[in-house]
Structure formats: structure tokens, C-alpha cells
Amino acid sequence: MNQPAAVRVQGLVKRFGKTVALDGADLEVATGTVYGLLGPNGAGKTTLVRVLATLLRPDAGTAEVFGHDVATQASAVRQRIALTGQFAAVDELLTGRENLQMFGRLLGLDVRAAARRADELLARFELSEAAGRHARTYSGGMRRRLDLASSLLVRPQLLFLDEPTTGLDPHSRVTIWDIVRDLAEAGVTVLLTTQYLEEADALADRIAVIDHGRVIAEGTSDELKDHVGGQVLEVRLRSTADRPAAEAALLRLDGTAPQFGRDPLRLSVQVAHDGLGLLTNAAAALRDAGVALTDLGLRRPTLDDVFLQLTGAPPEDPQPRETSAHAAGPDGSAEAPAEHDARHVRHNPG
Amino acid sequence: MTTLAPPALPAWRRIVRDGLLLTVRNLRHFVREPHLVVFSTVQPIMFVLLFSFVFGGAIGQALPPGLDYTSFLLPGIFVQAVAFRSTQTAVGLANDLDKGVIDRFKSMPMARSAVLLGRTAADLIRSVFVVLLMAGVGYLIGFRFVTGPLQATAAVLLVALFGFALSWVFAFVALYVRNPEAAQSAAFVAVFPLVFASSAFVPVETMPGWLATITAVSPVTVTVDAVRALAIGGPVLSPLLQSLAWIVAVVAVFMPLSVWRYRRVD
């Protein structure tokens, strides 16, 4: 028997007024996997999750969860999913324990089962000590853990985690990662969105890169990095005045054309082959051109590089291309207009 | 480490169970906000004292002989307190929308209408509490239910039902406005003229003719008149029927509207 995919999305479109949040997104998530949706703010990640969680109705296209259409079979979908959103959706005036007991009861557990389950989860999420305190006194990490615990009172088949670690300290982040790994081991399908390649890298079996409401690349983390290239040569200038000279010097080397990110002092060059040779040559060429540097080095590609490569724009700075409507944040976030340095981006012909 | 989902209940039992769970949750909120408890109690008491002692002497002149202002005022104050109180339905619901708790509720396999039912039911209970409190304050300054315990109970129930109906209006407002502060302002813009242009504080006959005509059919006026008759005597049937008609009509319109809007809100 063929198991239906946990998530199947085809040509999904969602507009908010003139803003196109989802612009024909396609996606398939296999049951039992951890799937990462990677993209900048306003790329449409949250909108996609909200459509899949039956909170938003799509304008066009189809979205199915375990074969159930999110628009026409919403209640079948809701029985199989749990959602932990970007902002901890816990009741601030209830205690941690009361929150879990209430959500457990709403999920159909009887009083005793809800109480037992709440205590289990409080212990597991290191919240036992704070269980009797109002959630509004919790730290960001505690709230996020409580929110995640609320999604696990009854085992979901598919768990949505919308930027589960954004704004968390490193310790809390690692705690959340451990929980996600445990869930995956227990067979729960997880769809998580993130702005951090590192996070997708650490958790996800497969990753979709989403930008301007479309999936622009899909694969394992290694496949995505290979797409960018195995290594990147990074140059940091002392002064922006040296930029034309540095660019000219690097262009003559064996790498591809240098790219500028958000930081005007930083240039990066994809390494085609022989990183060490390129590093040596670049050092010599830049010295000959009289360019003053603060740093020069080889490293693995980062989210910035994946984005530069795939979209021609740095990830933190989604800029309008065809229409300015794309610039507004469909995730509900007001975004700064594209900054001028984005205009210096060179599109990589390769 | 995980628990499997329990079997689904029939729809009506889920609505009752989820509605009750959220009613308890909202009542808990109320007692956990001491400022809210204090000020939402002090405000109607202040109204009783202000109207009774500041305006009482002047307005009392316009009353029929033998009717003192405190007896006239208190039924009006009951309705005013509950009408003001019902604007908090908008604030509470807008707050939930703002905080993202509604997102969790909506993504759960729970009864769709439970969030609104739990909200309005909790506010109904608080309305009864407010009315009883006002009656207590009224007793201190000379107000008495002179008709009998049955009528007194009916008066309290009618006021509470009126507040319940208004709660549905303000639930709908909150689902449109979403922002708690804006919801509060919008609700007060609606409630103020409705309450003051009524028989709550003054006899309608003292208003200019055009206003008296409008005011005579206002839901606040007919409810105040019915409560007043139930509390201190007078013709009950006509205002009571008009008041009940208003309550039924408002609930019949705004309950489905709010539920419809709740499903759509994102």
C-alpha cells in the first residue's frame, strides 16, 4: 500500500489584498520525515503553514494533509495536526499546568488523563518548577516550550513548527532541537519553518527553500550546499572605497564573479575547485591591487550564500523584483523597504 | 511518551464541553486581574453614587410624586452597568485574537463556536455578579425590590440576558476590529448614546419630542422599563415583551454573524 504523503501542496496561491504571499507553491512532505521550510521573513513560510493548519483558505491550488483537503475537509485535517506558531500561543493568565490541562481537555482527554499528561509534559520540558506560575511570568524559552508541550498533549501525526527557535537563546534552542529529534524518532512528521540554515541542517531530512511565495529549490541539506558550491571565499574590506578594485581583482581569478551581500564591506566568491589555490591567488591579487582587508578566508556556504545563489538577493533583505507587492510581509511582519546596497548584487550567470 | 487521540464526541456534547471549559478559563482570567476586578466593580458603584447624589435632587423634581430618584435610578443603573460590562466581551476576544491563542483553538479539533460561547457565557455570569453587587449598593442607599422575590429574580435575569445579547454584538465588533484598544473604543461609541438616550437615568418625557420618540423604542429603554416595573411596580407586560423581542432578535442576528466571522478571521 502506498502511504499518502503527509503534505501535498500544488500550485498554492494566497493573496492578502495586493500582496501575493504564496505564488504557486508546490511541496511534498513524506510521512515520518522532518521537513524544513527555509526562507527569509516574508517569503511565505508562515502563510503556507497557516494554510496547511486550516487557519487560512487558499485562493487557488490545492493543499492536502494525509490526503485530506485543507479547505474542504478541515476537521479531518485538524484531528491529525498540531501547530506551534511563531508567537507562543499560550494563555498568559493561566499557569503552565492550567494551560496544558485546558488544552488537553479541549483535545478530549478526561480530567484525570489531562492532569497526568500535563504533569508528564511539564517534567519532560523542564517546566515542573514553574508549573504553578502564570505563563506571563515565563521567559521566552519557557513560553516556547510550554507552547510546544501544548501541541503534544495528544500525539499529532503532523506537527507544524513555525520558526520554533527564532529569538531564543542557544540553550533553549538546543532543548527545542532535542525535542524535535525525539518526536521524529517517535514517528511524528514534522514540518518546520526557519530562517536559519543551521537549524534546517541540524533537523531536517529535506529542505525547501522558499522565496516570494514559491519553492525555488528542494533537496537535502547537502544537495543545497553543493548547489551553491562546496566552499566560499569571503573577503572583508577595510573600506568601501576599495570595492571596485577588489571586485576587479577577484574577477580575474578562477572563481565566479564576486557577490555582495547586505554588508557593503563583504564580498564572497564561490569556489569552483581548489579552494586553497584560490585563497592564495586572491591574497596575492588583492595585495597587488592595494586593497586593505580585515579578513580573508574559506568557509562552508551559509544561508546567505544559498540565497545569493538562488535569488540574487541576500536573505535578510527581500527586495521587490517584478512587482513591489512582493515586498510587503505576508507573515504579518512589516518589512523595511529594500536597501540600496541590494542593487549592487551581481547575478551569477553560472 | 504520547497519548493517542480519544474518540470524537457528538457535536452538541463537544460544544457544551468546550464551551464550559472556555467559560471557566475566562472567569479565571477575571479573578486573576485584580485591577480589572476592582475597577469594573468601582465604576458602577461610582455611577450609583454620582447619579443618586449629584443629579438626584434635580432629576427627582421631574418624577411623578411619590417616586424617589434612588428607586427610579437603580433599575437603570443595572442595565447601564451590564451594557458597559458587555463591551469587555469585545476587549477579551480582541485580546485573544491579538495573542495568538485563537490560532491554537482554531487549529484544534474542538467545537468552532466554543470560543464565542465560552466568552459570552463567562460575561453573562459576570453580569449577574455586577447586578447583584449594584443591588447591594442600592440597598445601602434606600433602594428596595418592593414587588417580591419572583419579580426581583426575573429583573436580574432580564438584565443579564440583555447583557448577553449585547455581548454577541461586541463579539462581532471584536472579530472585525481585532485590536483590543480599538475594540474598546468602538464598543463605547455604540454603548454611550444607547444608554444615555434612554429611560435609564431620566424620564423619557423630559426629552425633546423627536428624541423621546426614538428613545421610547430603544432596547435600553424597554429593558429598563421592564426591570423597573419588575422591581418597584408598574405595568410590566408590554416593556417585558418588547425587551425580550429585542434580546431574541439581537442574539438571532449577531450569534450567527459572529460565528461566521470567527470562521473567517485569520
Coordinates of C-alpha atoms in Angstrom, one line a residue:
Chain A
M1 CA 0.0 0.0 0.0
N2 CA 1.2 3.5 -0.8
Q3 CA 1.1 5.7 2.2
P4 CA -0.3 9.2 1.3
A5 CA 2.2 12.0 1.7
A6 CA 1.9 13.9 5.0
V7 CA 1.6 17.1 3.0
R8 CA 1.0 17.6 -0.7
V9 CA 0.8 21.2 -2.0
Q10 CA 0.2 22.1 -5.6
G11 CA 0.1 25.5 -7.2
L12 CA -0.9 27.1 -3.9
V13 CA -1.8 30.8 -4.2
K14 CA -2.7 33.1 -1.3
R15 CA -3.1 36.8 -1.6
F16 CA -3.7 39.5 1.0
G17 CA -5.1 42.4 -0.9
K18 CA -2.4 43.2 -3.5
T19 CA 0.3 41.3 -1.6
V20 CA 1.0 37.9 -3.1
A21 CA 2.1 35.7 -0.1
L22 CA 2.0 32.4 -1.9
D23 CA 2.6 32.4 -5.7
G24 CA 2.1 28.9 -6.9
A25 CA 3.9 26.9 -4.2
D26 CA 4.5 23.2 -4.7
L27 CA 5.6 20.9 -1.9
E28 CA 5.5 17.3 -0.9
V29 CA 6.4 16.0 2.5
A30 CA 6.8 12.3 3.0
T31 CA 5.2 10.7 6.1
G32 CA 7.6 10.2 9.0
T33 CA 10.2 12.8 7.9
V34 CA 11.3 16.2 9.3
Y35 CA 10.9 18.7 6.6
G36 CA 12.4 22.2 6.7
L37 CA 11.0 25.3 5.0
L38 CA 13.8 27.7 4.7
G39 CA 13.3 31.3 3.7
P40 CA 13.7 34.9 4.7
N41 CA 11.0 37.0 6.5
G42 CA 8.1 37.5 4.2
A43 CA 8.9 34.6 1.9
G44 CA 5.5 33.0 2.6
K45 CA 6.6 30.3 5.0
T46 CA 4.2 31.2 7.7
T47 CA 1.3 31.7 5.2
L48 CA 2.0 28.2 3.9
V49 CA 1.9 26.7 7.4
R50 CA -1.3 28.6 8.2
V51 CA -3.0 27.3 5.1
L52 CA -1.9 23.8 6.0
A53 CA -3.2 24.2 9.6
T54 CA -6.6 25.2 8.2
L55 CA -6.2 28.8 9.5
L56 CA -6.3 30.4 6.1
R57 CA -8.2 29.4 3.0
P58 CA -6.1 29.3 -0.2
D59 CA -7.1 31.4 -3.2
A60 CA -6.0 28.8 -5.7
G61 CA -4.3 25.5 -5.9
T62 CA -4.7 22.5 -3.5
A63 CA -3.2 21.6 -0.2
E64 CA -3.7 18.2 1.4
V65 CA -2.7 16.7 4.7
F66 CA -2.6 12.9 4.7
G67 CA -4.9 13.1 1.7
H68 CA -7.4 15.4 3.3
D69 CA -8.0 18.7 1.6
V70 CA -7.4 21.6 4.0
A71 CA -10.2 23.7 2.6
T72 CA -13.0 21.1 2.3
Q73 CA -12.0 18.5 4.9
A74 CA -10.7 20.9 7.6
S75 CA -11.9 18.9 10.6
A76 CA -10.2 15.7 9.4
V77 CA -7.0 17.7 9.0
R78 CA -7.3 19.3 12.5
Q79 CA -7.6 15.8 14.1
R80 CA -4.2 15.0 12.7
I81 CA -2.1 18.1 13.2
A82 CA -0.7 20.4 15.9
L83 CA 0.6 23.8 15.4
T84 CA 3.2 25.7 17.4
G85 CA 3.4 29.2 15.9
Q86 CA 5.9 32.0 15.8
F87 CA 4.4 33.6 18.8
A88 CA 3.8 31.4 21.8
A89 CA 0.1 30.8 21.8
V90 CA -0.4 30.1 25.5
D91 CA -2.8 31.7 27.9
E92 CA -0.7 34.2 29.9
L93 CA -3.1 34.4 32.8
L94 CA -3.3 30.7 33.4
T95 CA -0.4 28.8 35.0
G96 CA 1.7 26.4 32.9
R97 CA -0.2 23.5 34.3
E98 CA -3.6 25.0 33.8
N99 CA -2.7 25.8 30.2
L100 CA -1.8 22.2 29.5
Q101 CA -4.8 20.8 31.4
M102 CA -7.2 23.1 29.5
F103 CA -5.7 22.2 26.1
G104 CA -5.7 18.6 27.0
R105 CA -9.4 18.8 27.9
L106 CA -10.2 20.6 24.7
L107 CA -8.5 17.8 22.9
G108 CA -10.9 15.4 24.5
L109 CA -8.9 13.9 27.4
D110 CA -10.8 13.4 30.6
V111 CA -9.9 15.4 33.7
R112 CA -7.6 12.8 35.1
A113 CA -5.8 12.0 31.8
A114 CA -5.3 15.7 31.1
A115 CA -3.8 16.2 34.5
R116 CA -1.5 13.3 34.2
R117 CA -0.4 14.2 30.7
A118 CA 0.2 17.9 31.8
D119 CA 2.5 16.7 34.6
E120 CA 4.4 14.4 32.2
L121 CA 5.0 17.1 29.7
L122 CA 5.9 19.7 32.4
A123 CA 8.5 17.3 33.7
R124 CA 9.8 16.5 30.2
F125 CA 10.1 20.1 29.2
E126 CA 11.8 21.2 32.4
L127 CA 8.8 23.3 33.5
S128 CA 7.8 21.4 36.6
E129 CA 9.1 24.1 38.9
A130 CA 7.3 26.8 37.1
A131 CA 4.1 24.8 36.6
G132 CA 2.2 26.8 39.2
R133 CA 3.2 30.2 37.9
H134 CA 1.3 32.3 35.4
A135 CA 2.6 31.9 31.9
R136 CA 3.1 35.7 31.6
T137 CA 6.0 35.4 34.1
Y138 CA 7.8 32.8 31.9
S139 CA 10.9 33.6 29.8
G140 CA 10.8 33.4 26.0
G141 CA 12.3 29.9 26.1
M142 CA 9.9 28.7 28.7
R143 CA 6.9 30.0 26.8
R144 CA 8.1 28.3 23.6
R145 CA 8.5 25.0 25.5
L146 CA 5.0 25.4 27.0
D147 CA 3.6 26.1 23.6
L148 CA 5.3 23.1 22.1
A149 CA 4.1 20.9 25.1
S150 CA 0.6 22.1 24.3
S151 CA 1.0 20.7 20.8
L152 CA 2.0 17.3 22.2
L153 CA -0.8 16.6 24.7
V154 CA -2.3 14.2 22.2
R155 CA 0.2 12.8 19.8
P156 CA -0.2 14.6 16.4
Q157 CA 0.5 12.8 13.2
L158 CA 1.9 16.0 11.8
L159 CA 3.4 18.8 13.8
F160 CA 3.9 22.3 12.4
L161 CA 6.7 24.3 14.0
D162 CA 6.7 27.8 12.7
E163 CA 10.2 29.3 13.5
P164 CA 10.4 27.4 16.7
T165 CA 13.7 28.9 17.8
T166 CA 13.6 32.5 16.5
G167 CA 14.7 34.8 19.2
L168 CA 15.7 32.1 21.6
D169 CA 19.0 31.8 23.5
P170 CA 21.3 29.0 22.4
H171 CA 20.5 26.7 25.3
S172 CA 16.7 26.9 24.7
R173 CA 17.4 26.4 21.0
V174 CA 19.2 23.1 21.7
T175 CA 16.4 22.0 24.0
I176 CA 13.9 22.5 21.3
W177 CA 16.1 20.7 18.8
D178 CA 16.3 17.7 21.1
I179 CA 12.6 17.6 21.4
V180 CA 12.1 17.7 17.6
R181 CA 14.6 14.8 17.2
D182 CA 12.7 12.8 19.8
L183 CA 9.4 13.4 18.0
A184 CA 10.9 12.4 14.7
E185 CA 12.2 9.2 16.3
A186 CA 8.7 8.5 17.6
G187 CA 7.4 8.7 14.0
V188 CA 5.8 12.2 14.1
T189 CA 6.1 14.0 10.8
V190 CA 7.4 17.5 11.4
L191 CA 7.2 20.5 9.1
L192 CA 9.3 23.3 10.5
T193 CA 10.0 26.7 9.1
T194 CA 13.2 28.6 9.8
Q195 CA 15.4 31.4 8.8
Y196 CA 18.5 29.6 9.8
L197 CA 20.2 27.2 7.5
E198 CA 22.0 25.8 10.6
E199 CA 18.7 24.8 12.1
A200 CA 17.4 23.2 8.9
D201 CA 20.7 21.5 8.6
A202 CA 20.6 20.1 12.1
L203 CA 17.0 18.8 12.0
A204 CA 15.5 18.4 8.5
D205 CA 15.7 15.3 6.3
R206 CA 14.8 17.5 3.3
I207 CA 14.6 21.3 2.9
A208 CA 12.6 23.5 0.6
V209 CA 13.9 27.0 0.0
I210 CA 11.0 29.4 -0.3
D211 CA 11.2 32.9 -1.6
H212 CA 8.4 35.3 -2.8
G213 CA 5.8 32.6 -2.3
R214 CA 7.4 29.9 -4.4
V215 CA 9.6 26.9 -3.7
I216 CA 12.8 27.8 -5.5
A217 CA 14.9 24.8 -4.5
E218 CA 14.3 21.5 -2.8
G219 CA 16.6 18.8 -1.6
T220 CA 18.7 17.5 1.3
S221 CA 20.9 20.0 3.1
D222 CA 24.0 18.6 1.3
E223 CA 22.3 18.9 -2.1
L224 CA 21.5 22.5 -1.4
K225 CA 25.0 23.3 -0.3
D226 CA 26.5 21.5 -3.3
H227 CA 24.3 23.6 -5.5
V228 CA 26.0 26.7 -4.1
G229 CA 29.4 25.1 -4.2
G230 CA 31.4 23.3 -1.7
Q231 CA 33.2 26.4 -0.4
V232 CA 33.0 30.1 -0.4
L233 CA 35.9 32.6 -0.4
E234 CA 35.0 35.5 1.8
V235 CA 36.7 38.9 1.7
R236 CA 36.1 41.7 4.1
L237 CA 37.3 45.1 3.1
R238 CA 38.6 47.8 5.3
S239 CA 36.9 50.5 3.3
T240 CA 34.0 50.6 0.8
A241 CA 36.2 52.8 -1.4
D242 CA 38.3 49.7 -2.3
R243 CA 35.3 47.8 -3.6
P244 CA 35.7 48.4 -7.3
A245 CA 39.4 47.5 -7.1
A246 CA 38.7 44.4 -5.1
E247 CA 36.0 43.3 -7.4
A248 CA 38.2 43.7 -10.5
A249 CA 41.0 41.8 -8.8
L250 CA 38.7 38.9 -7.8
L251 CA 37.1 38.8 -11.2
R252 CA 40.4 37.8 -12.8
L253 CA 40.7 34.8 -10.6
D254 CA 39.5 31.3 -11.2
G255 CA 36.3 31.7 -9.2
T256 CA 32.9 33.1 -10.3
A257 CA 32.0 36.7 -10.2
P258 CA 32.1 38.2 -6.6
Q259 CA 28.8 38.8 -4.9
F260 CA 27.8 41.5 -2.4
G261 CA 25.6 40.7 0.4
R262 CA 23.9 43.0 2.9
D263 CA 27.2 44.1 4.3
P264 CA 28.9 46.6 1.9
L265 CA 32.3 45.6 3.2
R266 CA 31.9 41.9 2.4
L267 CA 32.4 40.1 -0.9
S268 CA 32.1 36.4 -1.5
V269 CA 33.3 34.3 -4.3
Q270 CA 32.1 30.8 -5.0
V271 CA 34.9 28.3 -5.2
A272 CA 34.6 26.2 -8.3
H273 CA 37.6 23.9 -7.4
D274 CA 40.8 24.1 -5.4
G275 CA 39.8 26.5 -2.6
L276 CA 43.3 26.7 -1.2
G277 CA 44.7 27.8 -4.6
L278 CA 42.0 30.4 -5.0
L279 CA 42.7 31.7 -1.5
T280 CA 46.4 32.1 -2.3
N281 CA 45.8 33.7 -5.6
A282 CA 43.2 36.0 -4.1
A283 CA 45.5 37.1 -1.4
A284 CA 48.2 37.9 -3.9
A285 CA 45.8 39.7 -6.3
L286 CA 44.3 41.8 -3.6
R287 CA 47.7 42.8 -2.2
D288 CA 48.9 43.7 -5.7
A289 CA 45.7 45.8 -6.2
G290 CA 46.5 47.6 -3.0
V291 CA 43.2 46.6 -1.3
A292 CA 43.3 46.7 2.5
L293 CA 41.5 43.8 4.1
T294 CA 40.3 43.0 7.6
D295 CA 39.6 39.3 6.9
L296 CA 40.0 36.7 4.2
G297 CA 39.0 33.1 4.4
L298 CA 37.4 30.0 3.1
R299 CA 34.3 28.6 4.6
R300 CA 31.2 26.4 4.1
P301 CA 28.3 28.1 2.4
T302 CA 25.7 29.7 4.7
L303 CA 22.1 30.7 4.3
D304 CA 23.4 33.9 2.8
D305 CA 25.2 32.1 0.1
V306 CA 22.3 29.8 -0.7
F307 CA 20.2 32.8 -1.1
L308 CA 22.6 34.8 -3.1
Q309 CA 23.0 31.9 -5.4
L310 CA 19.3 31.1 -5.7
T311 CA 17.7 34.5 -5.7
G312 CA 20.4 37.0 -6.3
A313 CA 19.5 38.8 -3.1
P314 CA 20.7 38.5 0.5
P315 CA 18.2 36.6 2.6
E316 CA 17.5 39.2 5.3
D317 CA 16.6 41.7 2.7
P318 CA 13.9 40.5 0.4
Q319 CA 13.6 43.1 -2.4
P320 CA 10.9 43.7 -4.9
R321 CA 11.5 42.2 -8.3
E322 CA 8.7 42.0 -10.8
T323 CA 6.2 44.0 -8.6
S324 CA 6.6 45.9 -5.4
A325 CA 3.7 44.0 -4.0
H326 CA 6.1 41.2 -3.1
A327 CA 7.9 43.4 -0.7
A328 CA 5.3 43.5 2.0
G329 CA 5.5 40.8 4.6
P330 CA 2.8 38.2 4.2
D331 CA 3.8 36.8 7.5
G332 CA 2.3 39.9 9.0
S333 CA 5.6 41.4 9.5
A334 CA 6.2 44.9 8.3
E335 CA 9.4 44.9 6.4
A336 CA 11.8 47.6 5.7
P337 CA 12.0 48.6 2.1
A338 CA 14.9 47.1 0.1
E339 CA 18.1 48.9 0.9
H340 CA 20.2 50.4 -1.7
D341 CA 23.2 48.1 -1.4
A342 CA 21.0 45.3 -2.7
R343 CA 21.3 47.0 -6.1
H344 CA 24.9 46.0 -6.2
V345 CA 24.1 42.4 -6.3
R346 CA 25.5 40.6 -9.3
H347 CA 23.5 37.9 -10.8
N348 CA 25.6 34.9 -11.2
P349 CA 25.4 33.6 -14.7
G350 CA 26.6 30.1 -13.7
Chain B
M1 CA 5.6 9.5 25.6
T2 CA 2.5 10.4 23.6
T3 CA -1.2 9.8 24.0
L4 CA -3.5 8.8 21.2
A5 CA -6.5 10.9 20.4
P6 CA -9.6 9.9 22.3
P7 CA -12.7 9.1 20.2
A8 CA -14.7 12.0 19.0
L9 CA -17.9 13.1 20.8
P10 CA -21.1 14.0 19.2
A11 CA -21.1 17.7 18.0
W12 CA -23.6 19.1 20.6
R13 CA -21.7 17.5 23.5
R14 CA -18.4 18.9 22.2
I15 CA -20.0 22.3 22.0
V16 CA -21.2 22.1 25.6
R17 CA -17.9 20.6 27.0
D18 CA -15.6 23.0 25.1
G19 CA -17.9 26.0 25.8
L20 CA -17.8 25.2 29.5
L21 CA -14.1 24.7 29.6
L22 CA -13.6 28.1 28.0
T23 CA -16.2 29.7 30.3
V24 CA -14.1 28.6 33.3
R25 CA -11.0 29.8 31.6
N26 CA -12.4 33.3 31.0
L27 CA -13.8 33.5 34.6
R28 CA -10.3 32.6 35.8
H29 CA -8.9 35.5 33.8
F30 CA -11.3 37.8 35.5
V31 CA -10.3 36.9 39.0
R32 CA -6.6 36.9 38.1
E33 CA -6.7 40.5 37.0
P34 CA -7.2 42.3 40.4
H35 CA -7.2 45.7 38.7
L36 CA -10.0 44.6 36.4
V37 CA -12.0 43.2 39.3
V38 CA -11.6 46.4 41.4
F39 CA -12.3 48.9 38.6
S40 CA -15.1 47.1 36.9
T41 CA -16.7 47.0 40.4
V42 CA -15.9 50.5 41.4
Q43 CA -17.1 52.1 38.2
P44 CA -20.8 51.1 38.5
I45 CA -20.8 51.9 42.2
M46 CA -19.5 55.3 41.3
F47 CA -22.3 55.7 38.9
V48 CA -24.9 54.8 41.5
L49 CA -23.5 57.4 44.0
L50 CA -22.9 60.1 41.4
F51 CA -26.3 59.9 39.8
S52 CA -28.1 59.5 43.1
F53 CA -26.5 62.3 45.0
V54 CA -25.4 64.7 42.2
F55 CA -28.2 64.5 39.8
G56 CA -30.8 63.0 42.1
G57 CA -32.1 66.3 43.5
A58 CA -32.6 67.9 40.1
I59 CA -34.0 64.9 38.2
G60 CA -36.1 63.9 41.2
Q61 CA -38.3 67.0 40.5
A62 CA -39.3 65.6 37.2
L63 CA -40.5 62.3 38.6
P64 CA -44.1 61.6 39.4
P65 CA -45.0 62.5 43.0
G66 CA -44.3 59.7 45.4
L67 CA -41.4 58.2 43.4
D68 CA -38.0 58.9 44.8
Y69 CA -35.0 59.1 42.5
T70 CA -33.0 56.2 44.0
S71 CA -35.8 53.8 43.4
F72 CA -36.1 55.1 39.8
L73 CA -32.4 55.1 39.2
L74 CA -31.3 51.6 40.3
P75 CA -33.0 49.6 37.6
G76 CA -31.4 52.0 35.1
I77 CA -28.1 51.5 36.7
F78 CA -28.4 47.7 36.5
V79 CA -28.9 48.0 32.7
Q80 CA -26.2 50.6 32.3
A81 CA -23.7 48.5 34.3
V82 CA -24.4 45.4 32.3
A83 CA -24.3 47.3 29.0
F84 CA -20.9 48.8 29.8
R85 CA -19.8 45.5 31.0
S86 CA -20.7 43.8 27.7
T87 CA -18.1 46.0 25.9
Q88 CA -15.5 43.9 27.8
T89 CA -16.5 40.9 25.6
A90 CA -15.0 42.9 22.7
V91 CA -11.8 43.6 24.7
G92 CA -11.4 40.0 25.9
L93 CA -12.0 38.5 22.5
A94 CA -9.7 41.0 20.7
N95 CA -7.0 40.2 23.2
D96 CA -7.2 36.5 22.4
L97 CA -7.0 37.3 18.8
D98 CA -4.1 39.5 19.4
K99 CA -2.1 37.0 21.5
G100 CA -2.5 34.1 19.0
V101 CA -4.4 31.8 21.4
I102 CA -7.3 31.8 18.9
D103 CA -4.9 30.3 16.4
R104 CA -4.3 27.4 18.6
F105 CA -8.0 27.0 19.3
K106 CA -8.8 27.1 15.6
S107 CA -6.2 24.5 14.7
M108 CA -7.5 22.1 17.3
P109 CA -10.3 19.6 16.6
M110 CA -12.7 21.4 19.1
A111 CA -16.1 22.9 18.6
R112 CA -15.9 26.0 16.4
S113 CA -18.5 28.0 18.4
A114 CA -17.0 27.2 21.8
V115 CA -14.6 30.2 21.9
L116 CA -17.5 32.6 21.4
L117 CA -19.9 30.7 23.7
G118 CA -17.3 30.5 26.4
R119 CA -16.7 34.2 26.1
T120 CA -20.3 35.3 26.2
A121 CA -21.3 32.8 28.9
A122 CA -18.5 34.0 31.2
D123 CA -19.6 37.6 30.6
L124 CA -23.2 36.6 31.4
I125 CA -22.1 35.2 34.7
R126 CA -20.1 38.4 35.4
S127 CA -23.2 40.4 34.5
V128 CA -25.2 38.6 37.2
F129 CA -22.5 39.3 39.7
V130 CA -22.4 43.0 38.8
V131 CA -26.2 43.4 39.1
L132 CA -26.2 41.7 42.5
L133 CA -23.5 44.0 43.6
M134 CA -25.4 47.1 42.4
A135 CA -28.5 45.8 44.2
G136 CA -26.4 45.5 47.3
V137 CA -25.2 49.1 47.0
G138 CA -28.7 50.2 46.2
Y139 CA -30.0 48.7 49.4
L140 CA -27.5 50.8 51.4
I141 CA -28.9 54.0 50.0
G142 CA -32.5 53.1 50.3
F143 CA -33.4 51.1 47.2
R144 CA -35.8 48.1 47.7
F145 CA -37.3 45.4 45.5
V146 CA -40.9 46.1 46.6
T147 CA -42.7 43.6 44.4
G148 CA -41.5 40.2 45.6
P149 CA -38.7 37.7 45.2
L150 CA -40.0 36.2 42.0
Q151 CA -40.1 39.6 40.2
A152 CA -36.8 40.5 41.6
T153 CA -35.2 37.4 40.2
A154 CA -36.9 38.0 36.9
A155 CA -35.5 41.5 36.9
V156 CA -31.9 40.3 37.5
L157 CA -32.3 37.6 34.8
L158 CA -33.7 40.0 32.3
V159 CA -30.8 42.4 32.8
A160 CA -28.3 39.6 32.5
L161 CA -29.9 38.3 29.2
F162 CA -29.8 41.9 27.9
G163 CA -26.1 41.9 28.6
F164 CA -25.7 38.5 27.0
A165 CA -27.3 39.8 23.8
L166 CA -25.1 42.9 23.7
S167 CA -22.1 40.6 24.2
W168 CA -22.8 39.0 20.9
V169 CA -22.8 42.4 19.2
F170 CA -19.5 43.2 20.7
A171 CA -18.0 39.8 19.9
F172 CA -18.8 40.6 16.3
V173 CA -17.2 44.1 16.7
A174 CA -14.1 42.5 18.1
L175 CA -13.8 40.0 15.3
Y176 CA -13.9 42.9 12.8
V177 CA -11.6 45.4 14.7
R178 CA -9.3 42.8 16.3
N179 CA -7.2 45.3 18.2
P180 CA -8.2 45.4 21.9
E181 CA -8.0 49.2 22.3
A182 CA -9.9 49.9 19.1
A183 CA -12.5 47.3 20.1
Q184 CA -12.9 49.1 23.4
S185 CA -13.4 52.5 21.8
A186 CA -15.7 51.1 19.1
A187 CA -17.8 49.4 21.8
F188 CA -18.1 52.6 23.9
V189 CA -19.1 54.7 20.9
A190 CA -22.0 52.4 20.4
V191 CA -23.0 52.0 24.1
F192 CA -22.8 55.5 25.3
P193 CA -25.6 57.1 23.3
L194 CA -27.7 53.9 23.6
V195 CA -27.5 54.0 27.4
F196 CA -27.8 57.8 27.9
A197 CA -30.6 58.3 25.4
S198 CA -32.9 56.0 27.3
S199 CA -35.1 55.9 30.4
A200 CA -32.1 54.7 32.4
F201 CA -31.4 57.9 34.3
V202 CA -34.2 60.3 33.4
P203 CA -37.9 60.1 32.5
V204 CA -38.1 60.0 28.7
E205 CA -40.9 62.6 28.8
T206 CA -38.4 65.3 29.7
M207 CA -36.5 64.9 26.4
P208 CA -37.3 66.9 23.2
G209 CA -40.1 65.3 21.2
W210 CA -38.1 63.8 18.4
L211 CA -35.6 62.2 20.8
A212 CA -38.3 60.9 23.1
T213 CA -39.9 59.2 20.1
I214 CA -36.7 57.4 19.2
T215 CA -35.8 56.7 22.8
A216 CA -39.2 55.2 23.6
V217 CA -38.4 52.2 21.3
S218 CA -34.7 51.9 22.2
P219 CA -33.8 48.4 23.6
V220 CA -32.3 50.1 26.6
T221 CA -35.5 52.0 27.4
V222 CA -37.8 49.0 27.1
T223 CA -35.5 46.8 29.2
V224 CA -35.1 49.5 31.9
D225 CA -38.8 50.0 31.9
A226 CA -39.4 46.3 32.3
V227 CA -36.8 45.9 35.0
R228 CA -38.2 49.0 36.8
A229 CA -41.7 47.6 36.7
L230 CA -40.4 44.2 38.0
A231 CA -38.5 45.9 40.8
I232 CA -40.7 48.7 42.0
G233 CA -44.1 48.0 40.4
G234 CA -46.0 49.3 37.3
P235 CA -47.1 47.9 34.0
V236 CA -44.7 45.0 33.2
L237 CA -46.1 43.1 30.2
S238 CA -45.6 45.5 27.4
P239 CA -42.0 46.6 28.1
L240 CA -41.0 43.0 29.1
L241 CA -42.3 41.6 25.7
Q242 CA -40.5 44.4 23.8
S243 CA -37.3 43.8 25.7
L244 CA -37.4 40.1 25.1
A245 CA -38.1 40.7 21.4
W246 CA -35.0 42.9 21.2
I247 CA -32.9 40.3 23.0
V248 CA -34.1 37.4 20.8
A249 CA -33.6 39.5 17.7
V250 CA -30.1 40.7 18.6
V251 CA -28.9 37.2 19.5
A252 CA -30.6 35.7 16.4
V253 CA -28.7 38.2 14.2
F254 CA -25.4 38.5 15.9
M255 CA -24.7 35.0 17.1
P256 CA -24.6 33.5 13.6
L257 CA -22.9 36.6 12.3
S258 CA -20.1 36.3 14.9
V259 CA -19.7 32.6 14.4
W260 CA -19.5 33.2 10.6
R261 CA -17.0 35.9 11.1
Y262 CA -15.0 33.8 13.6
R263 CA -14.5 31.1 11.0
R264 CA -13.2 33.6 8.6
V265 CA -10.9 35.6 10.8
D266 CA -7.2 34.9 10.1

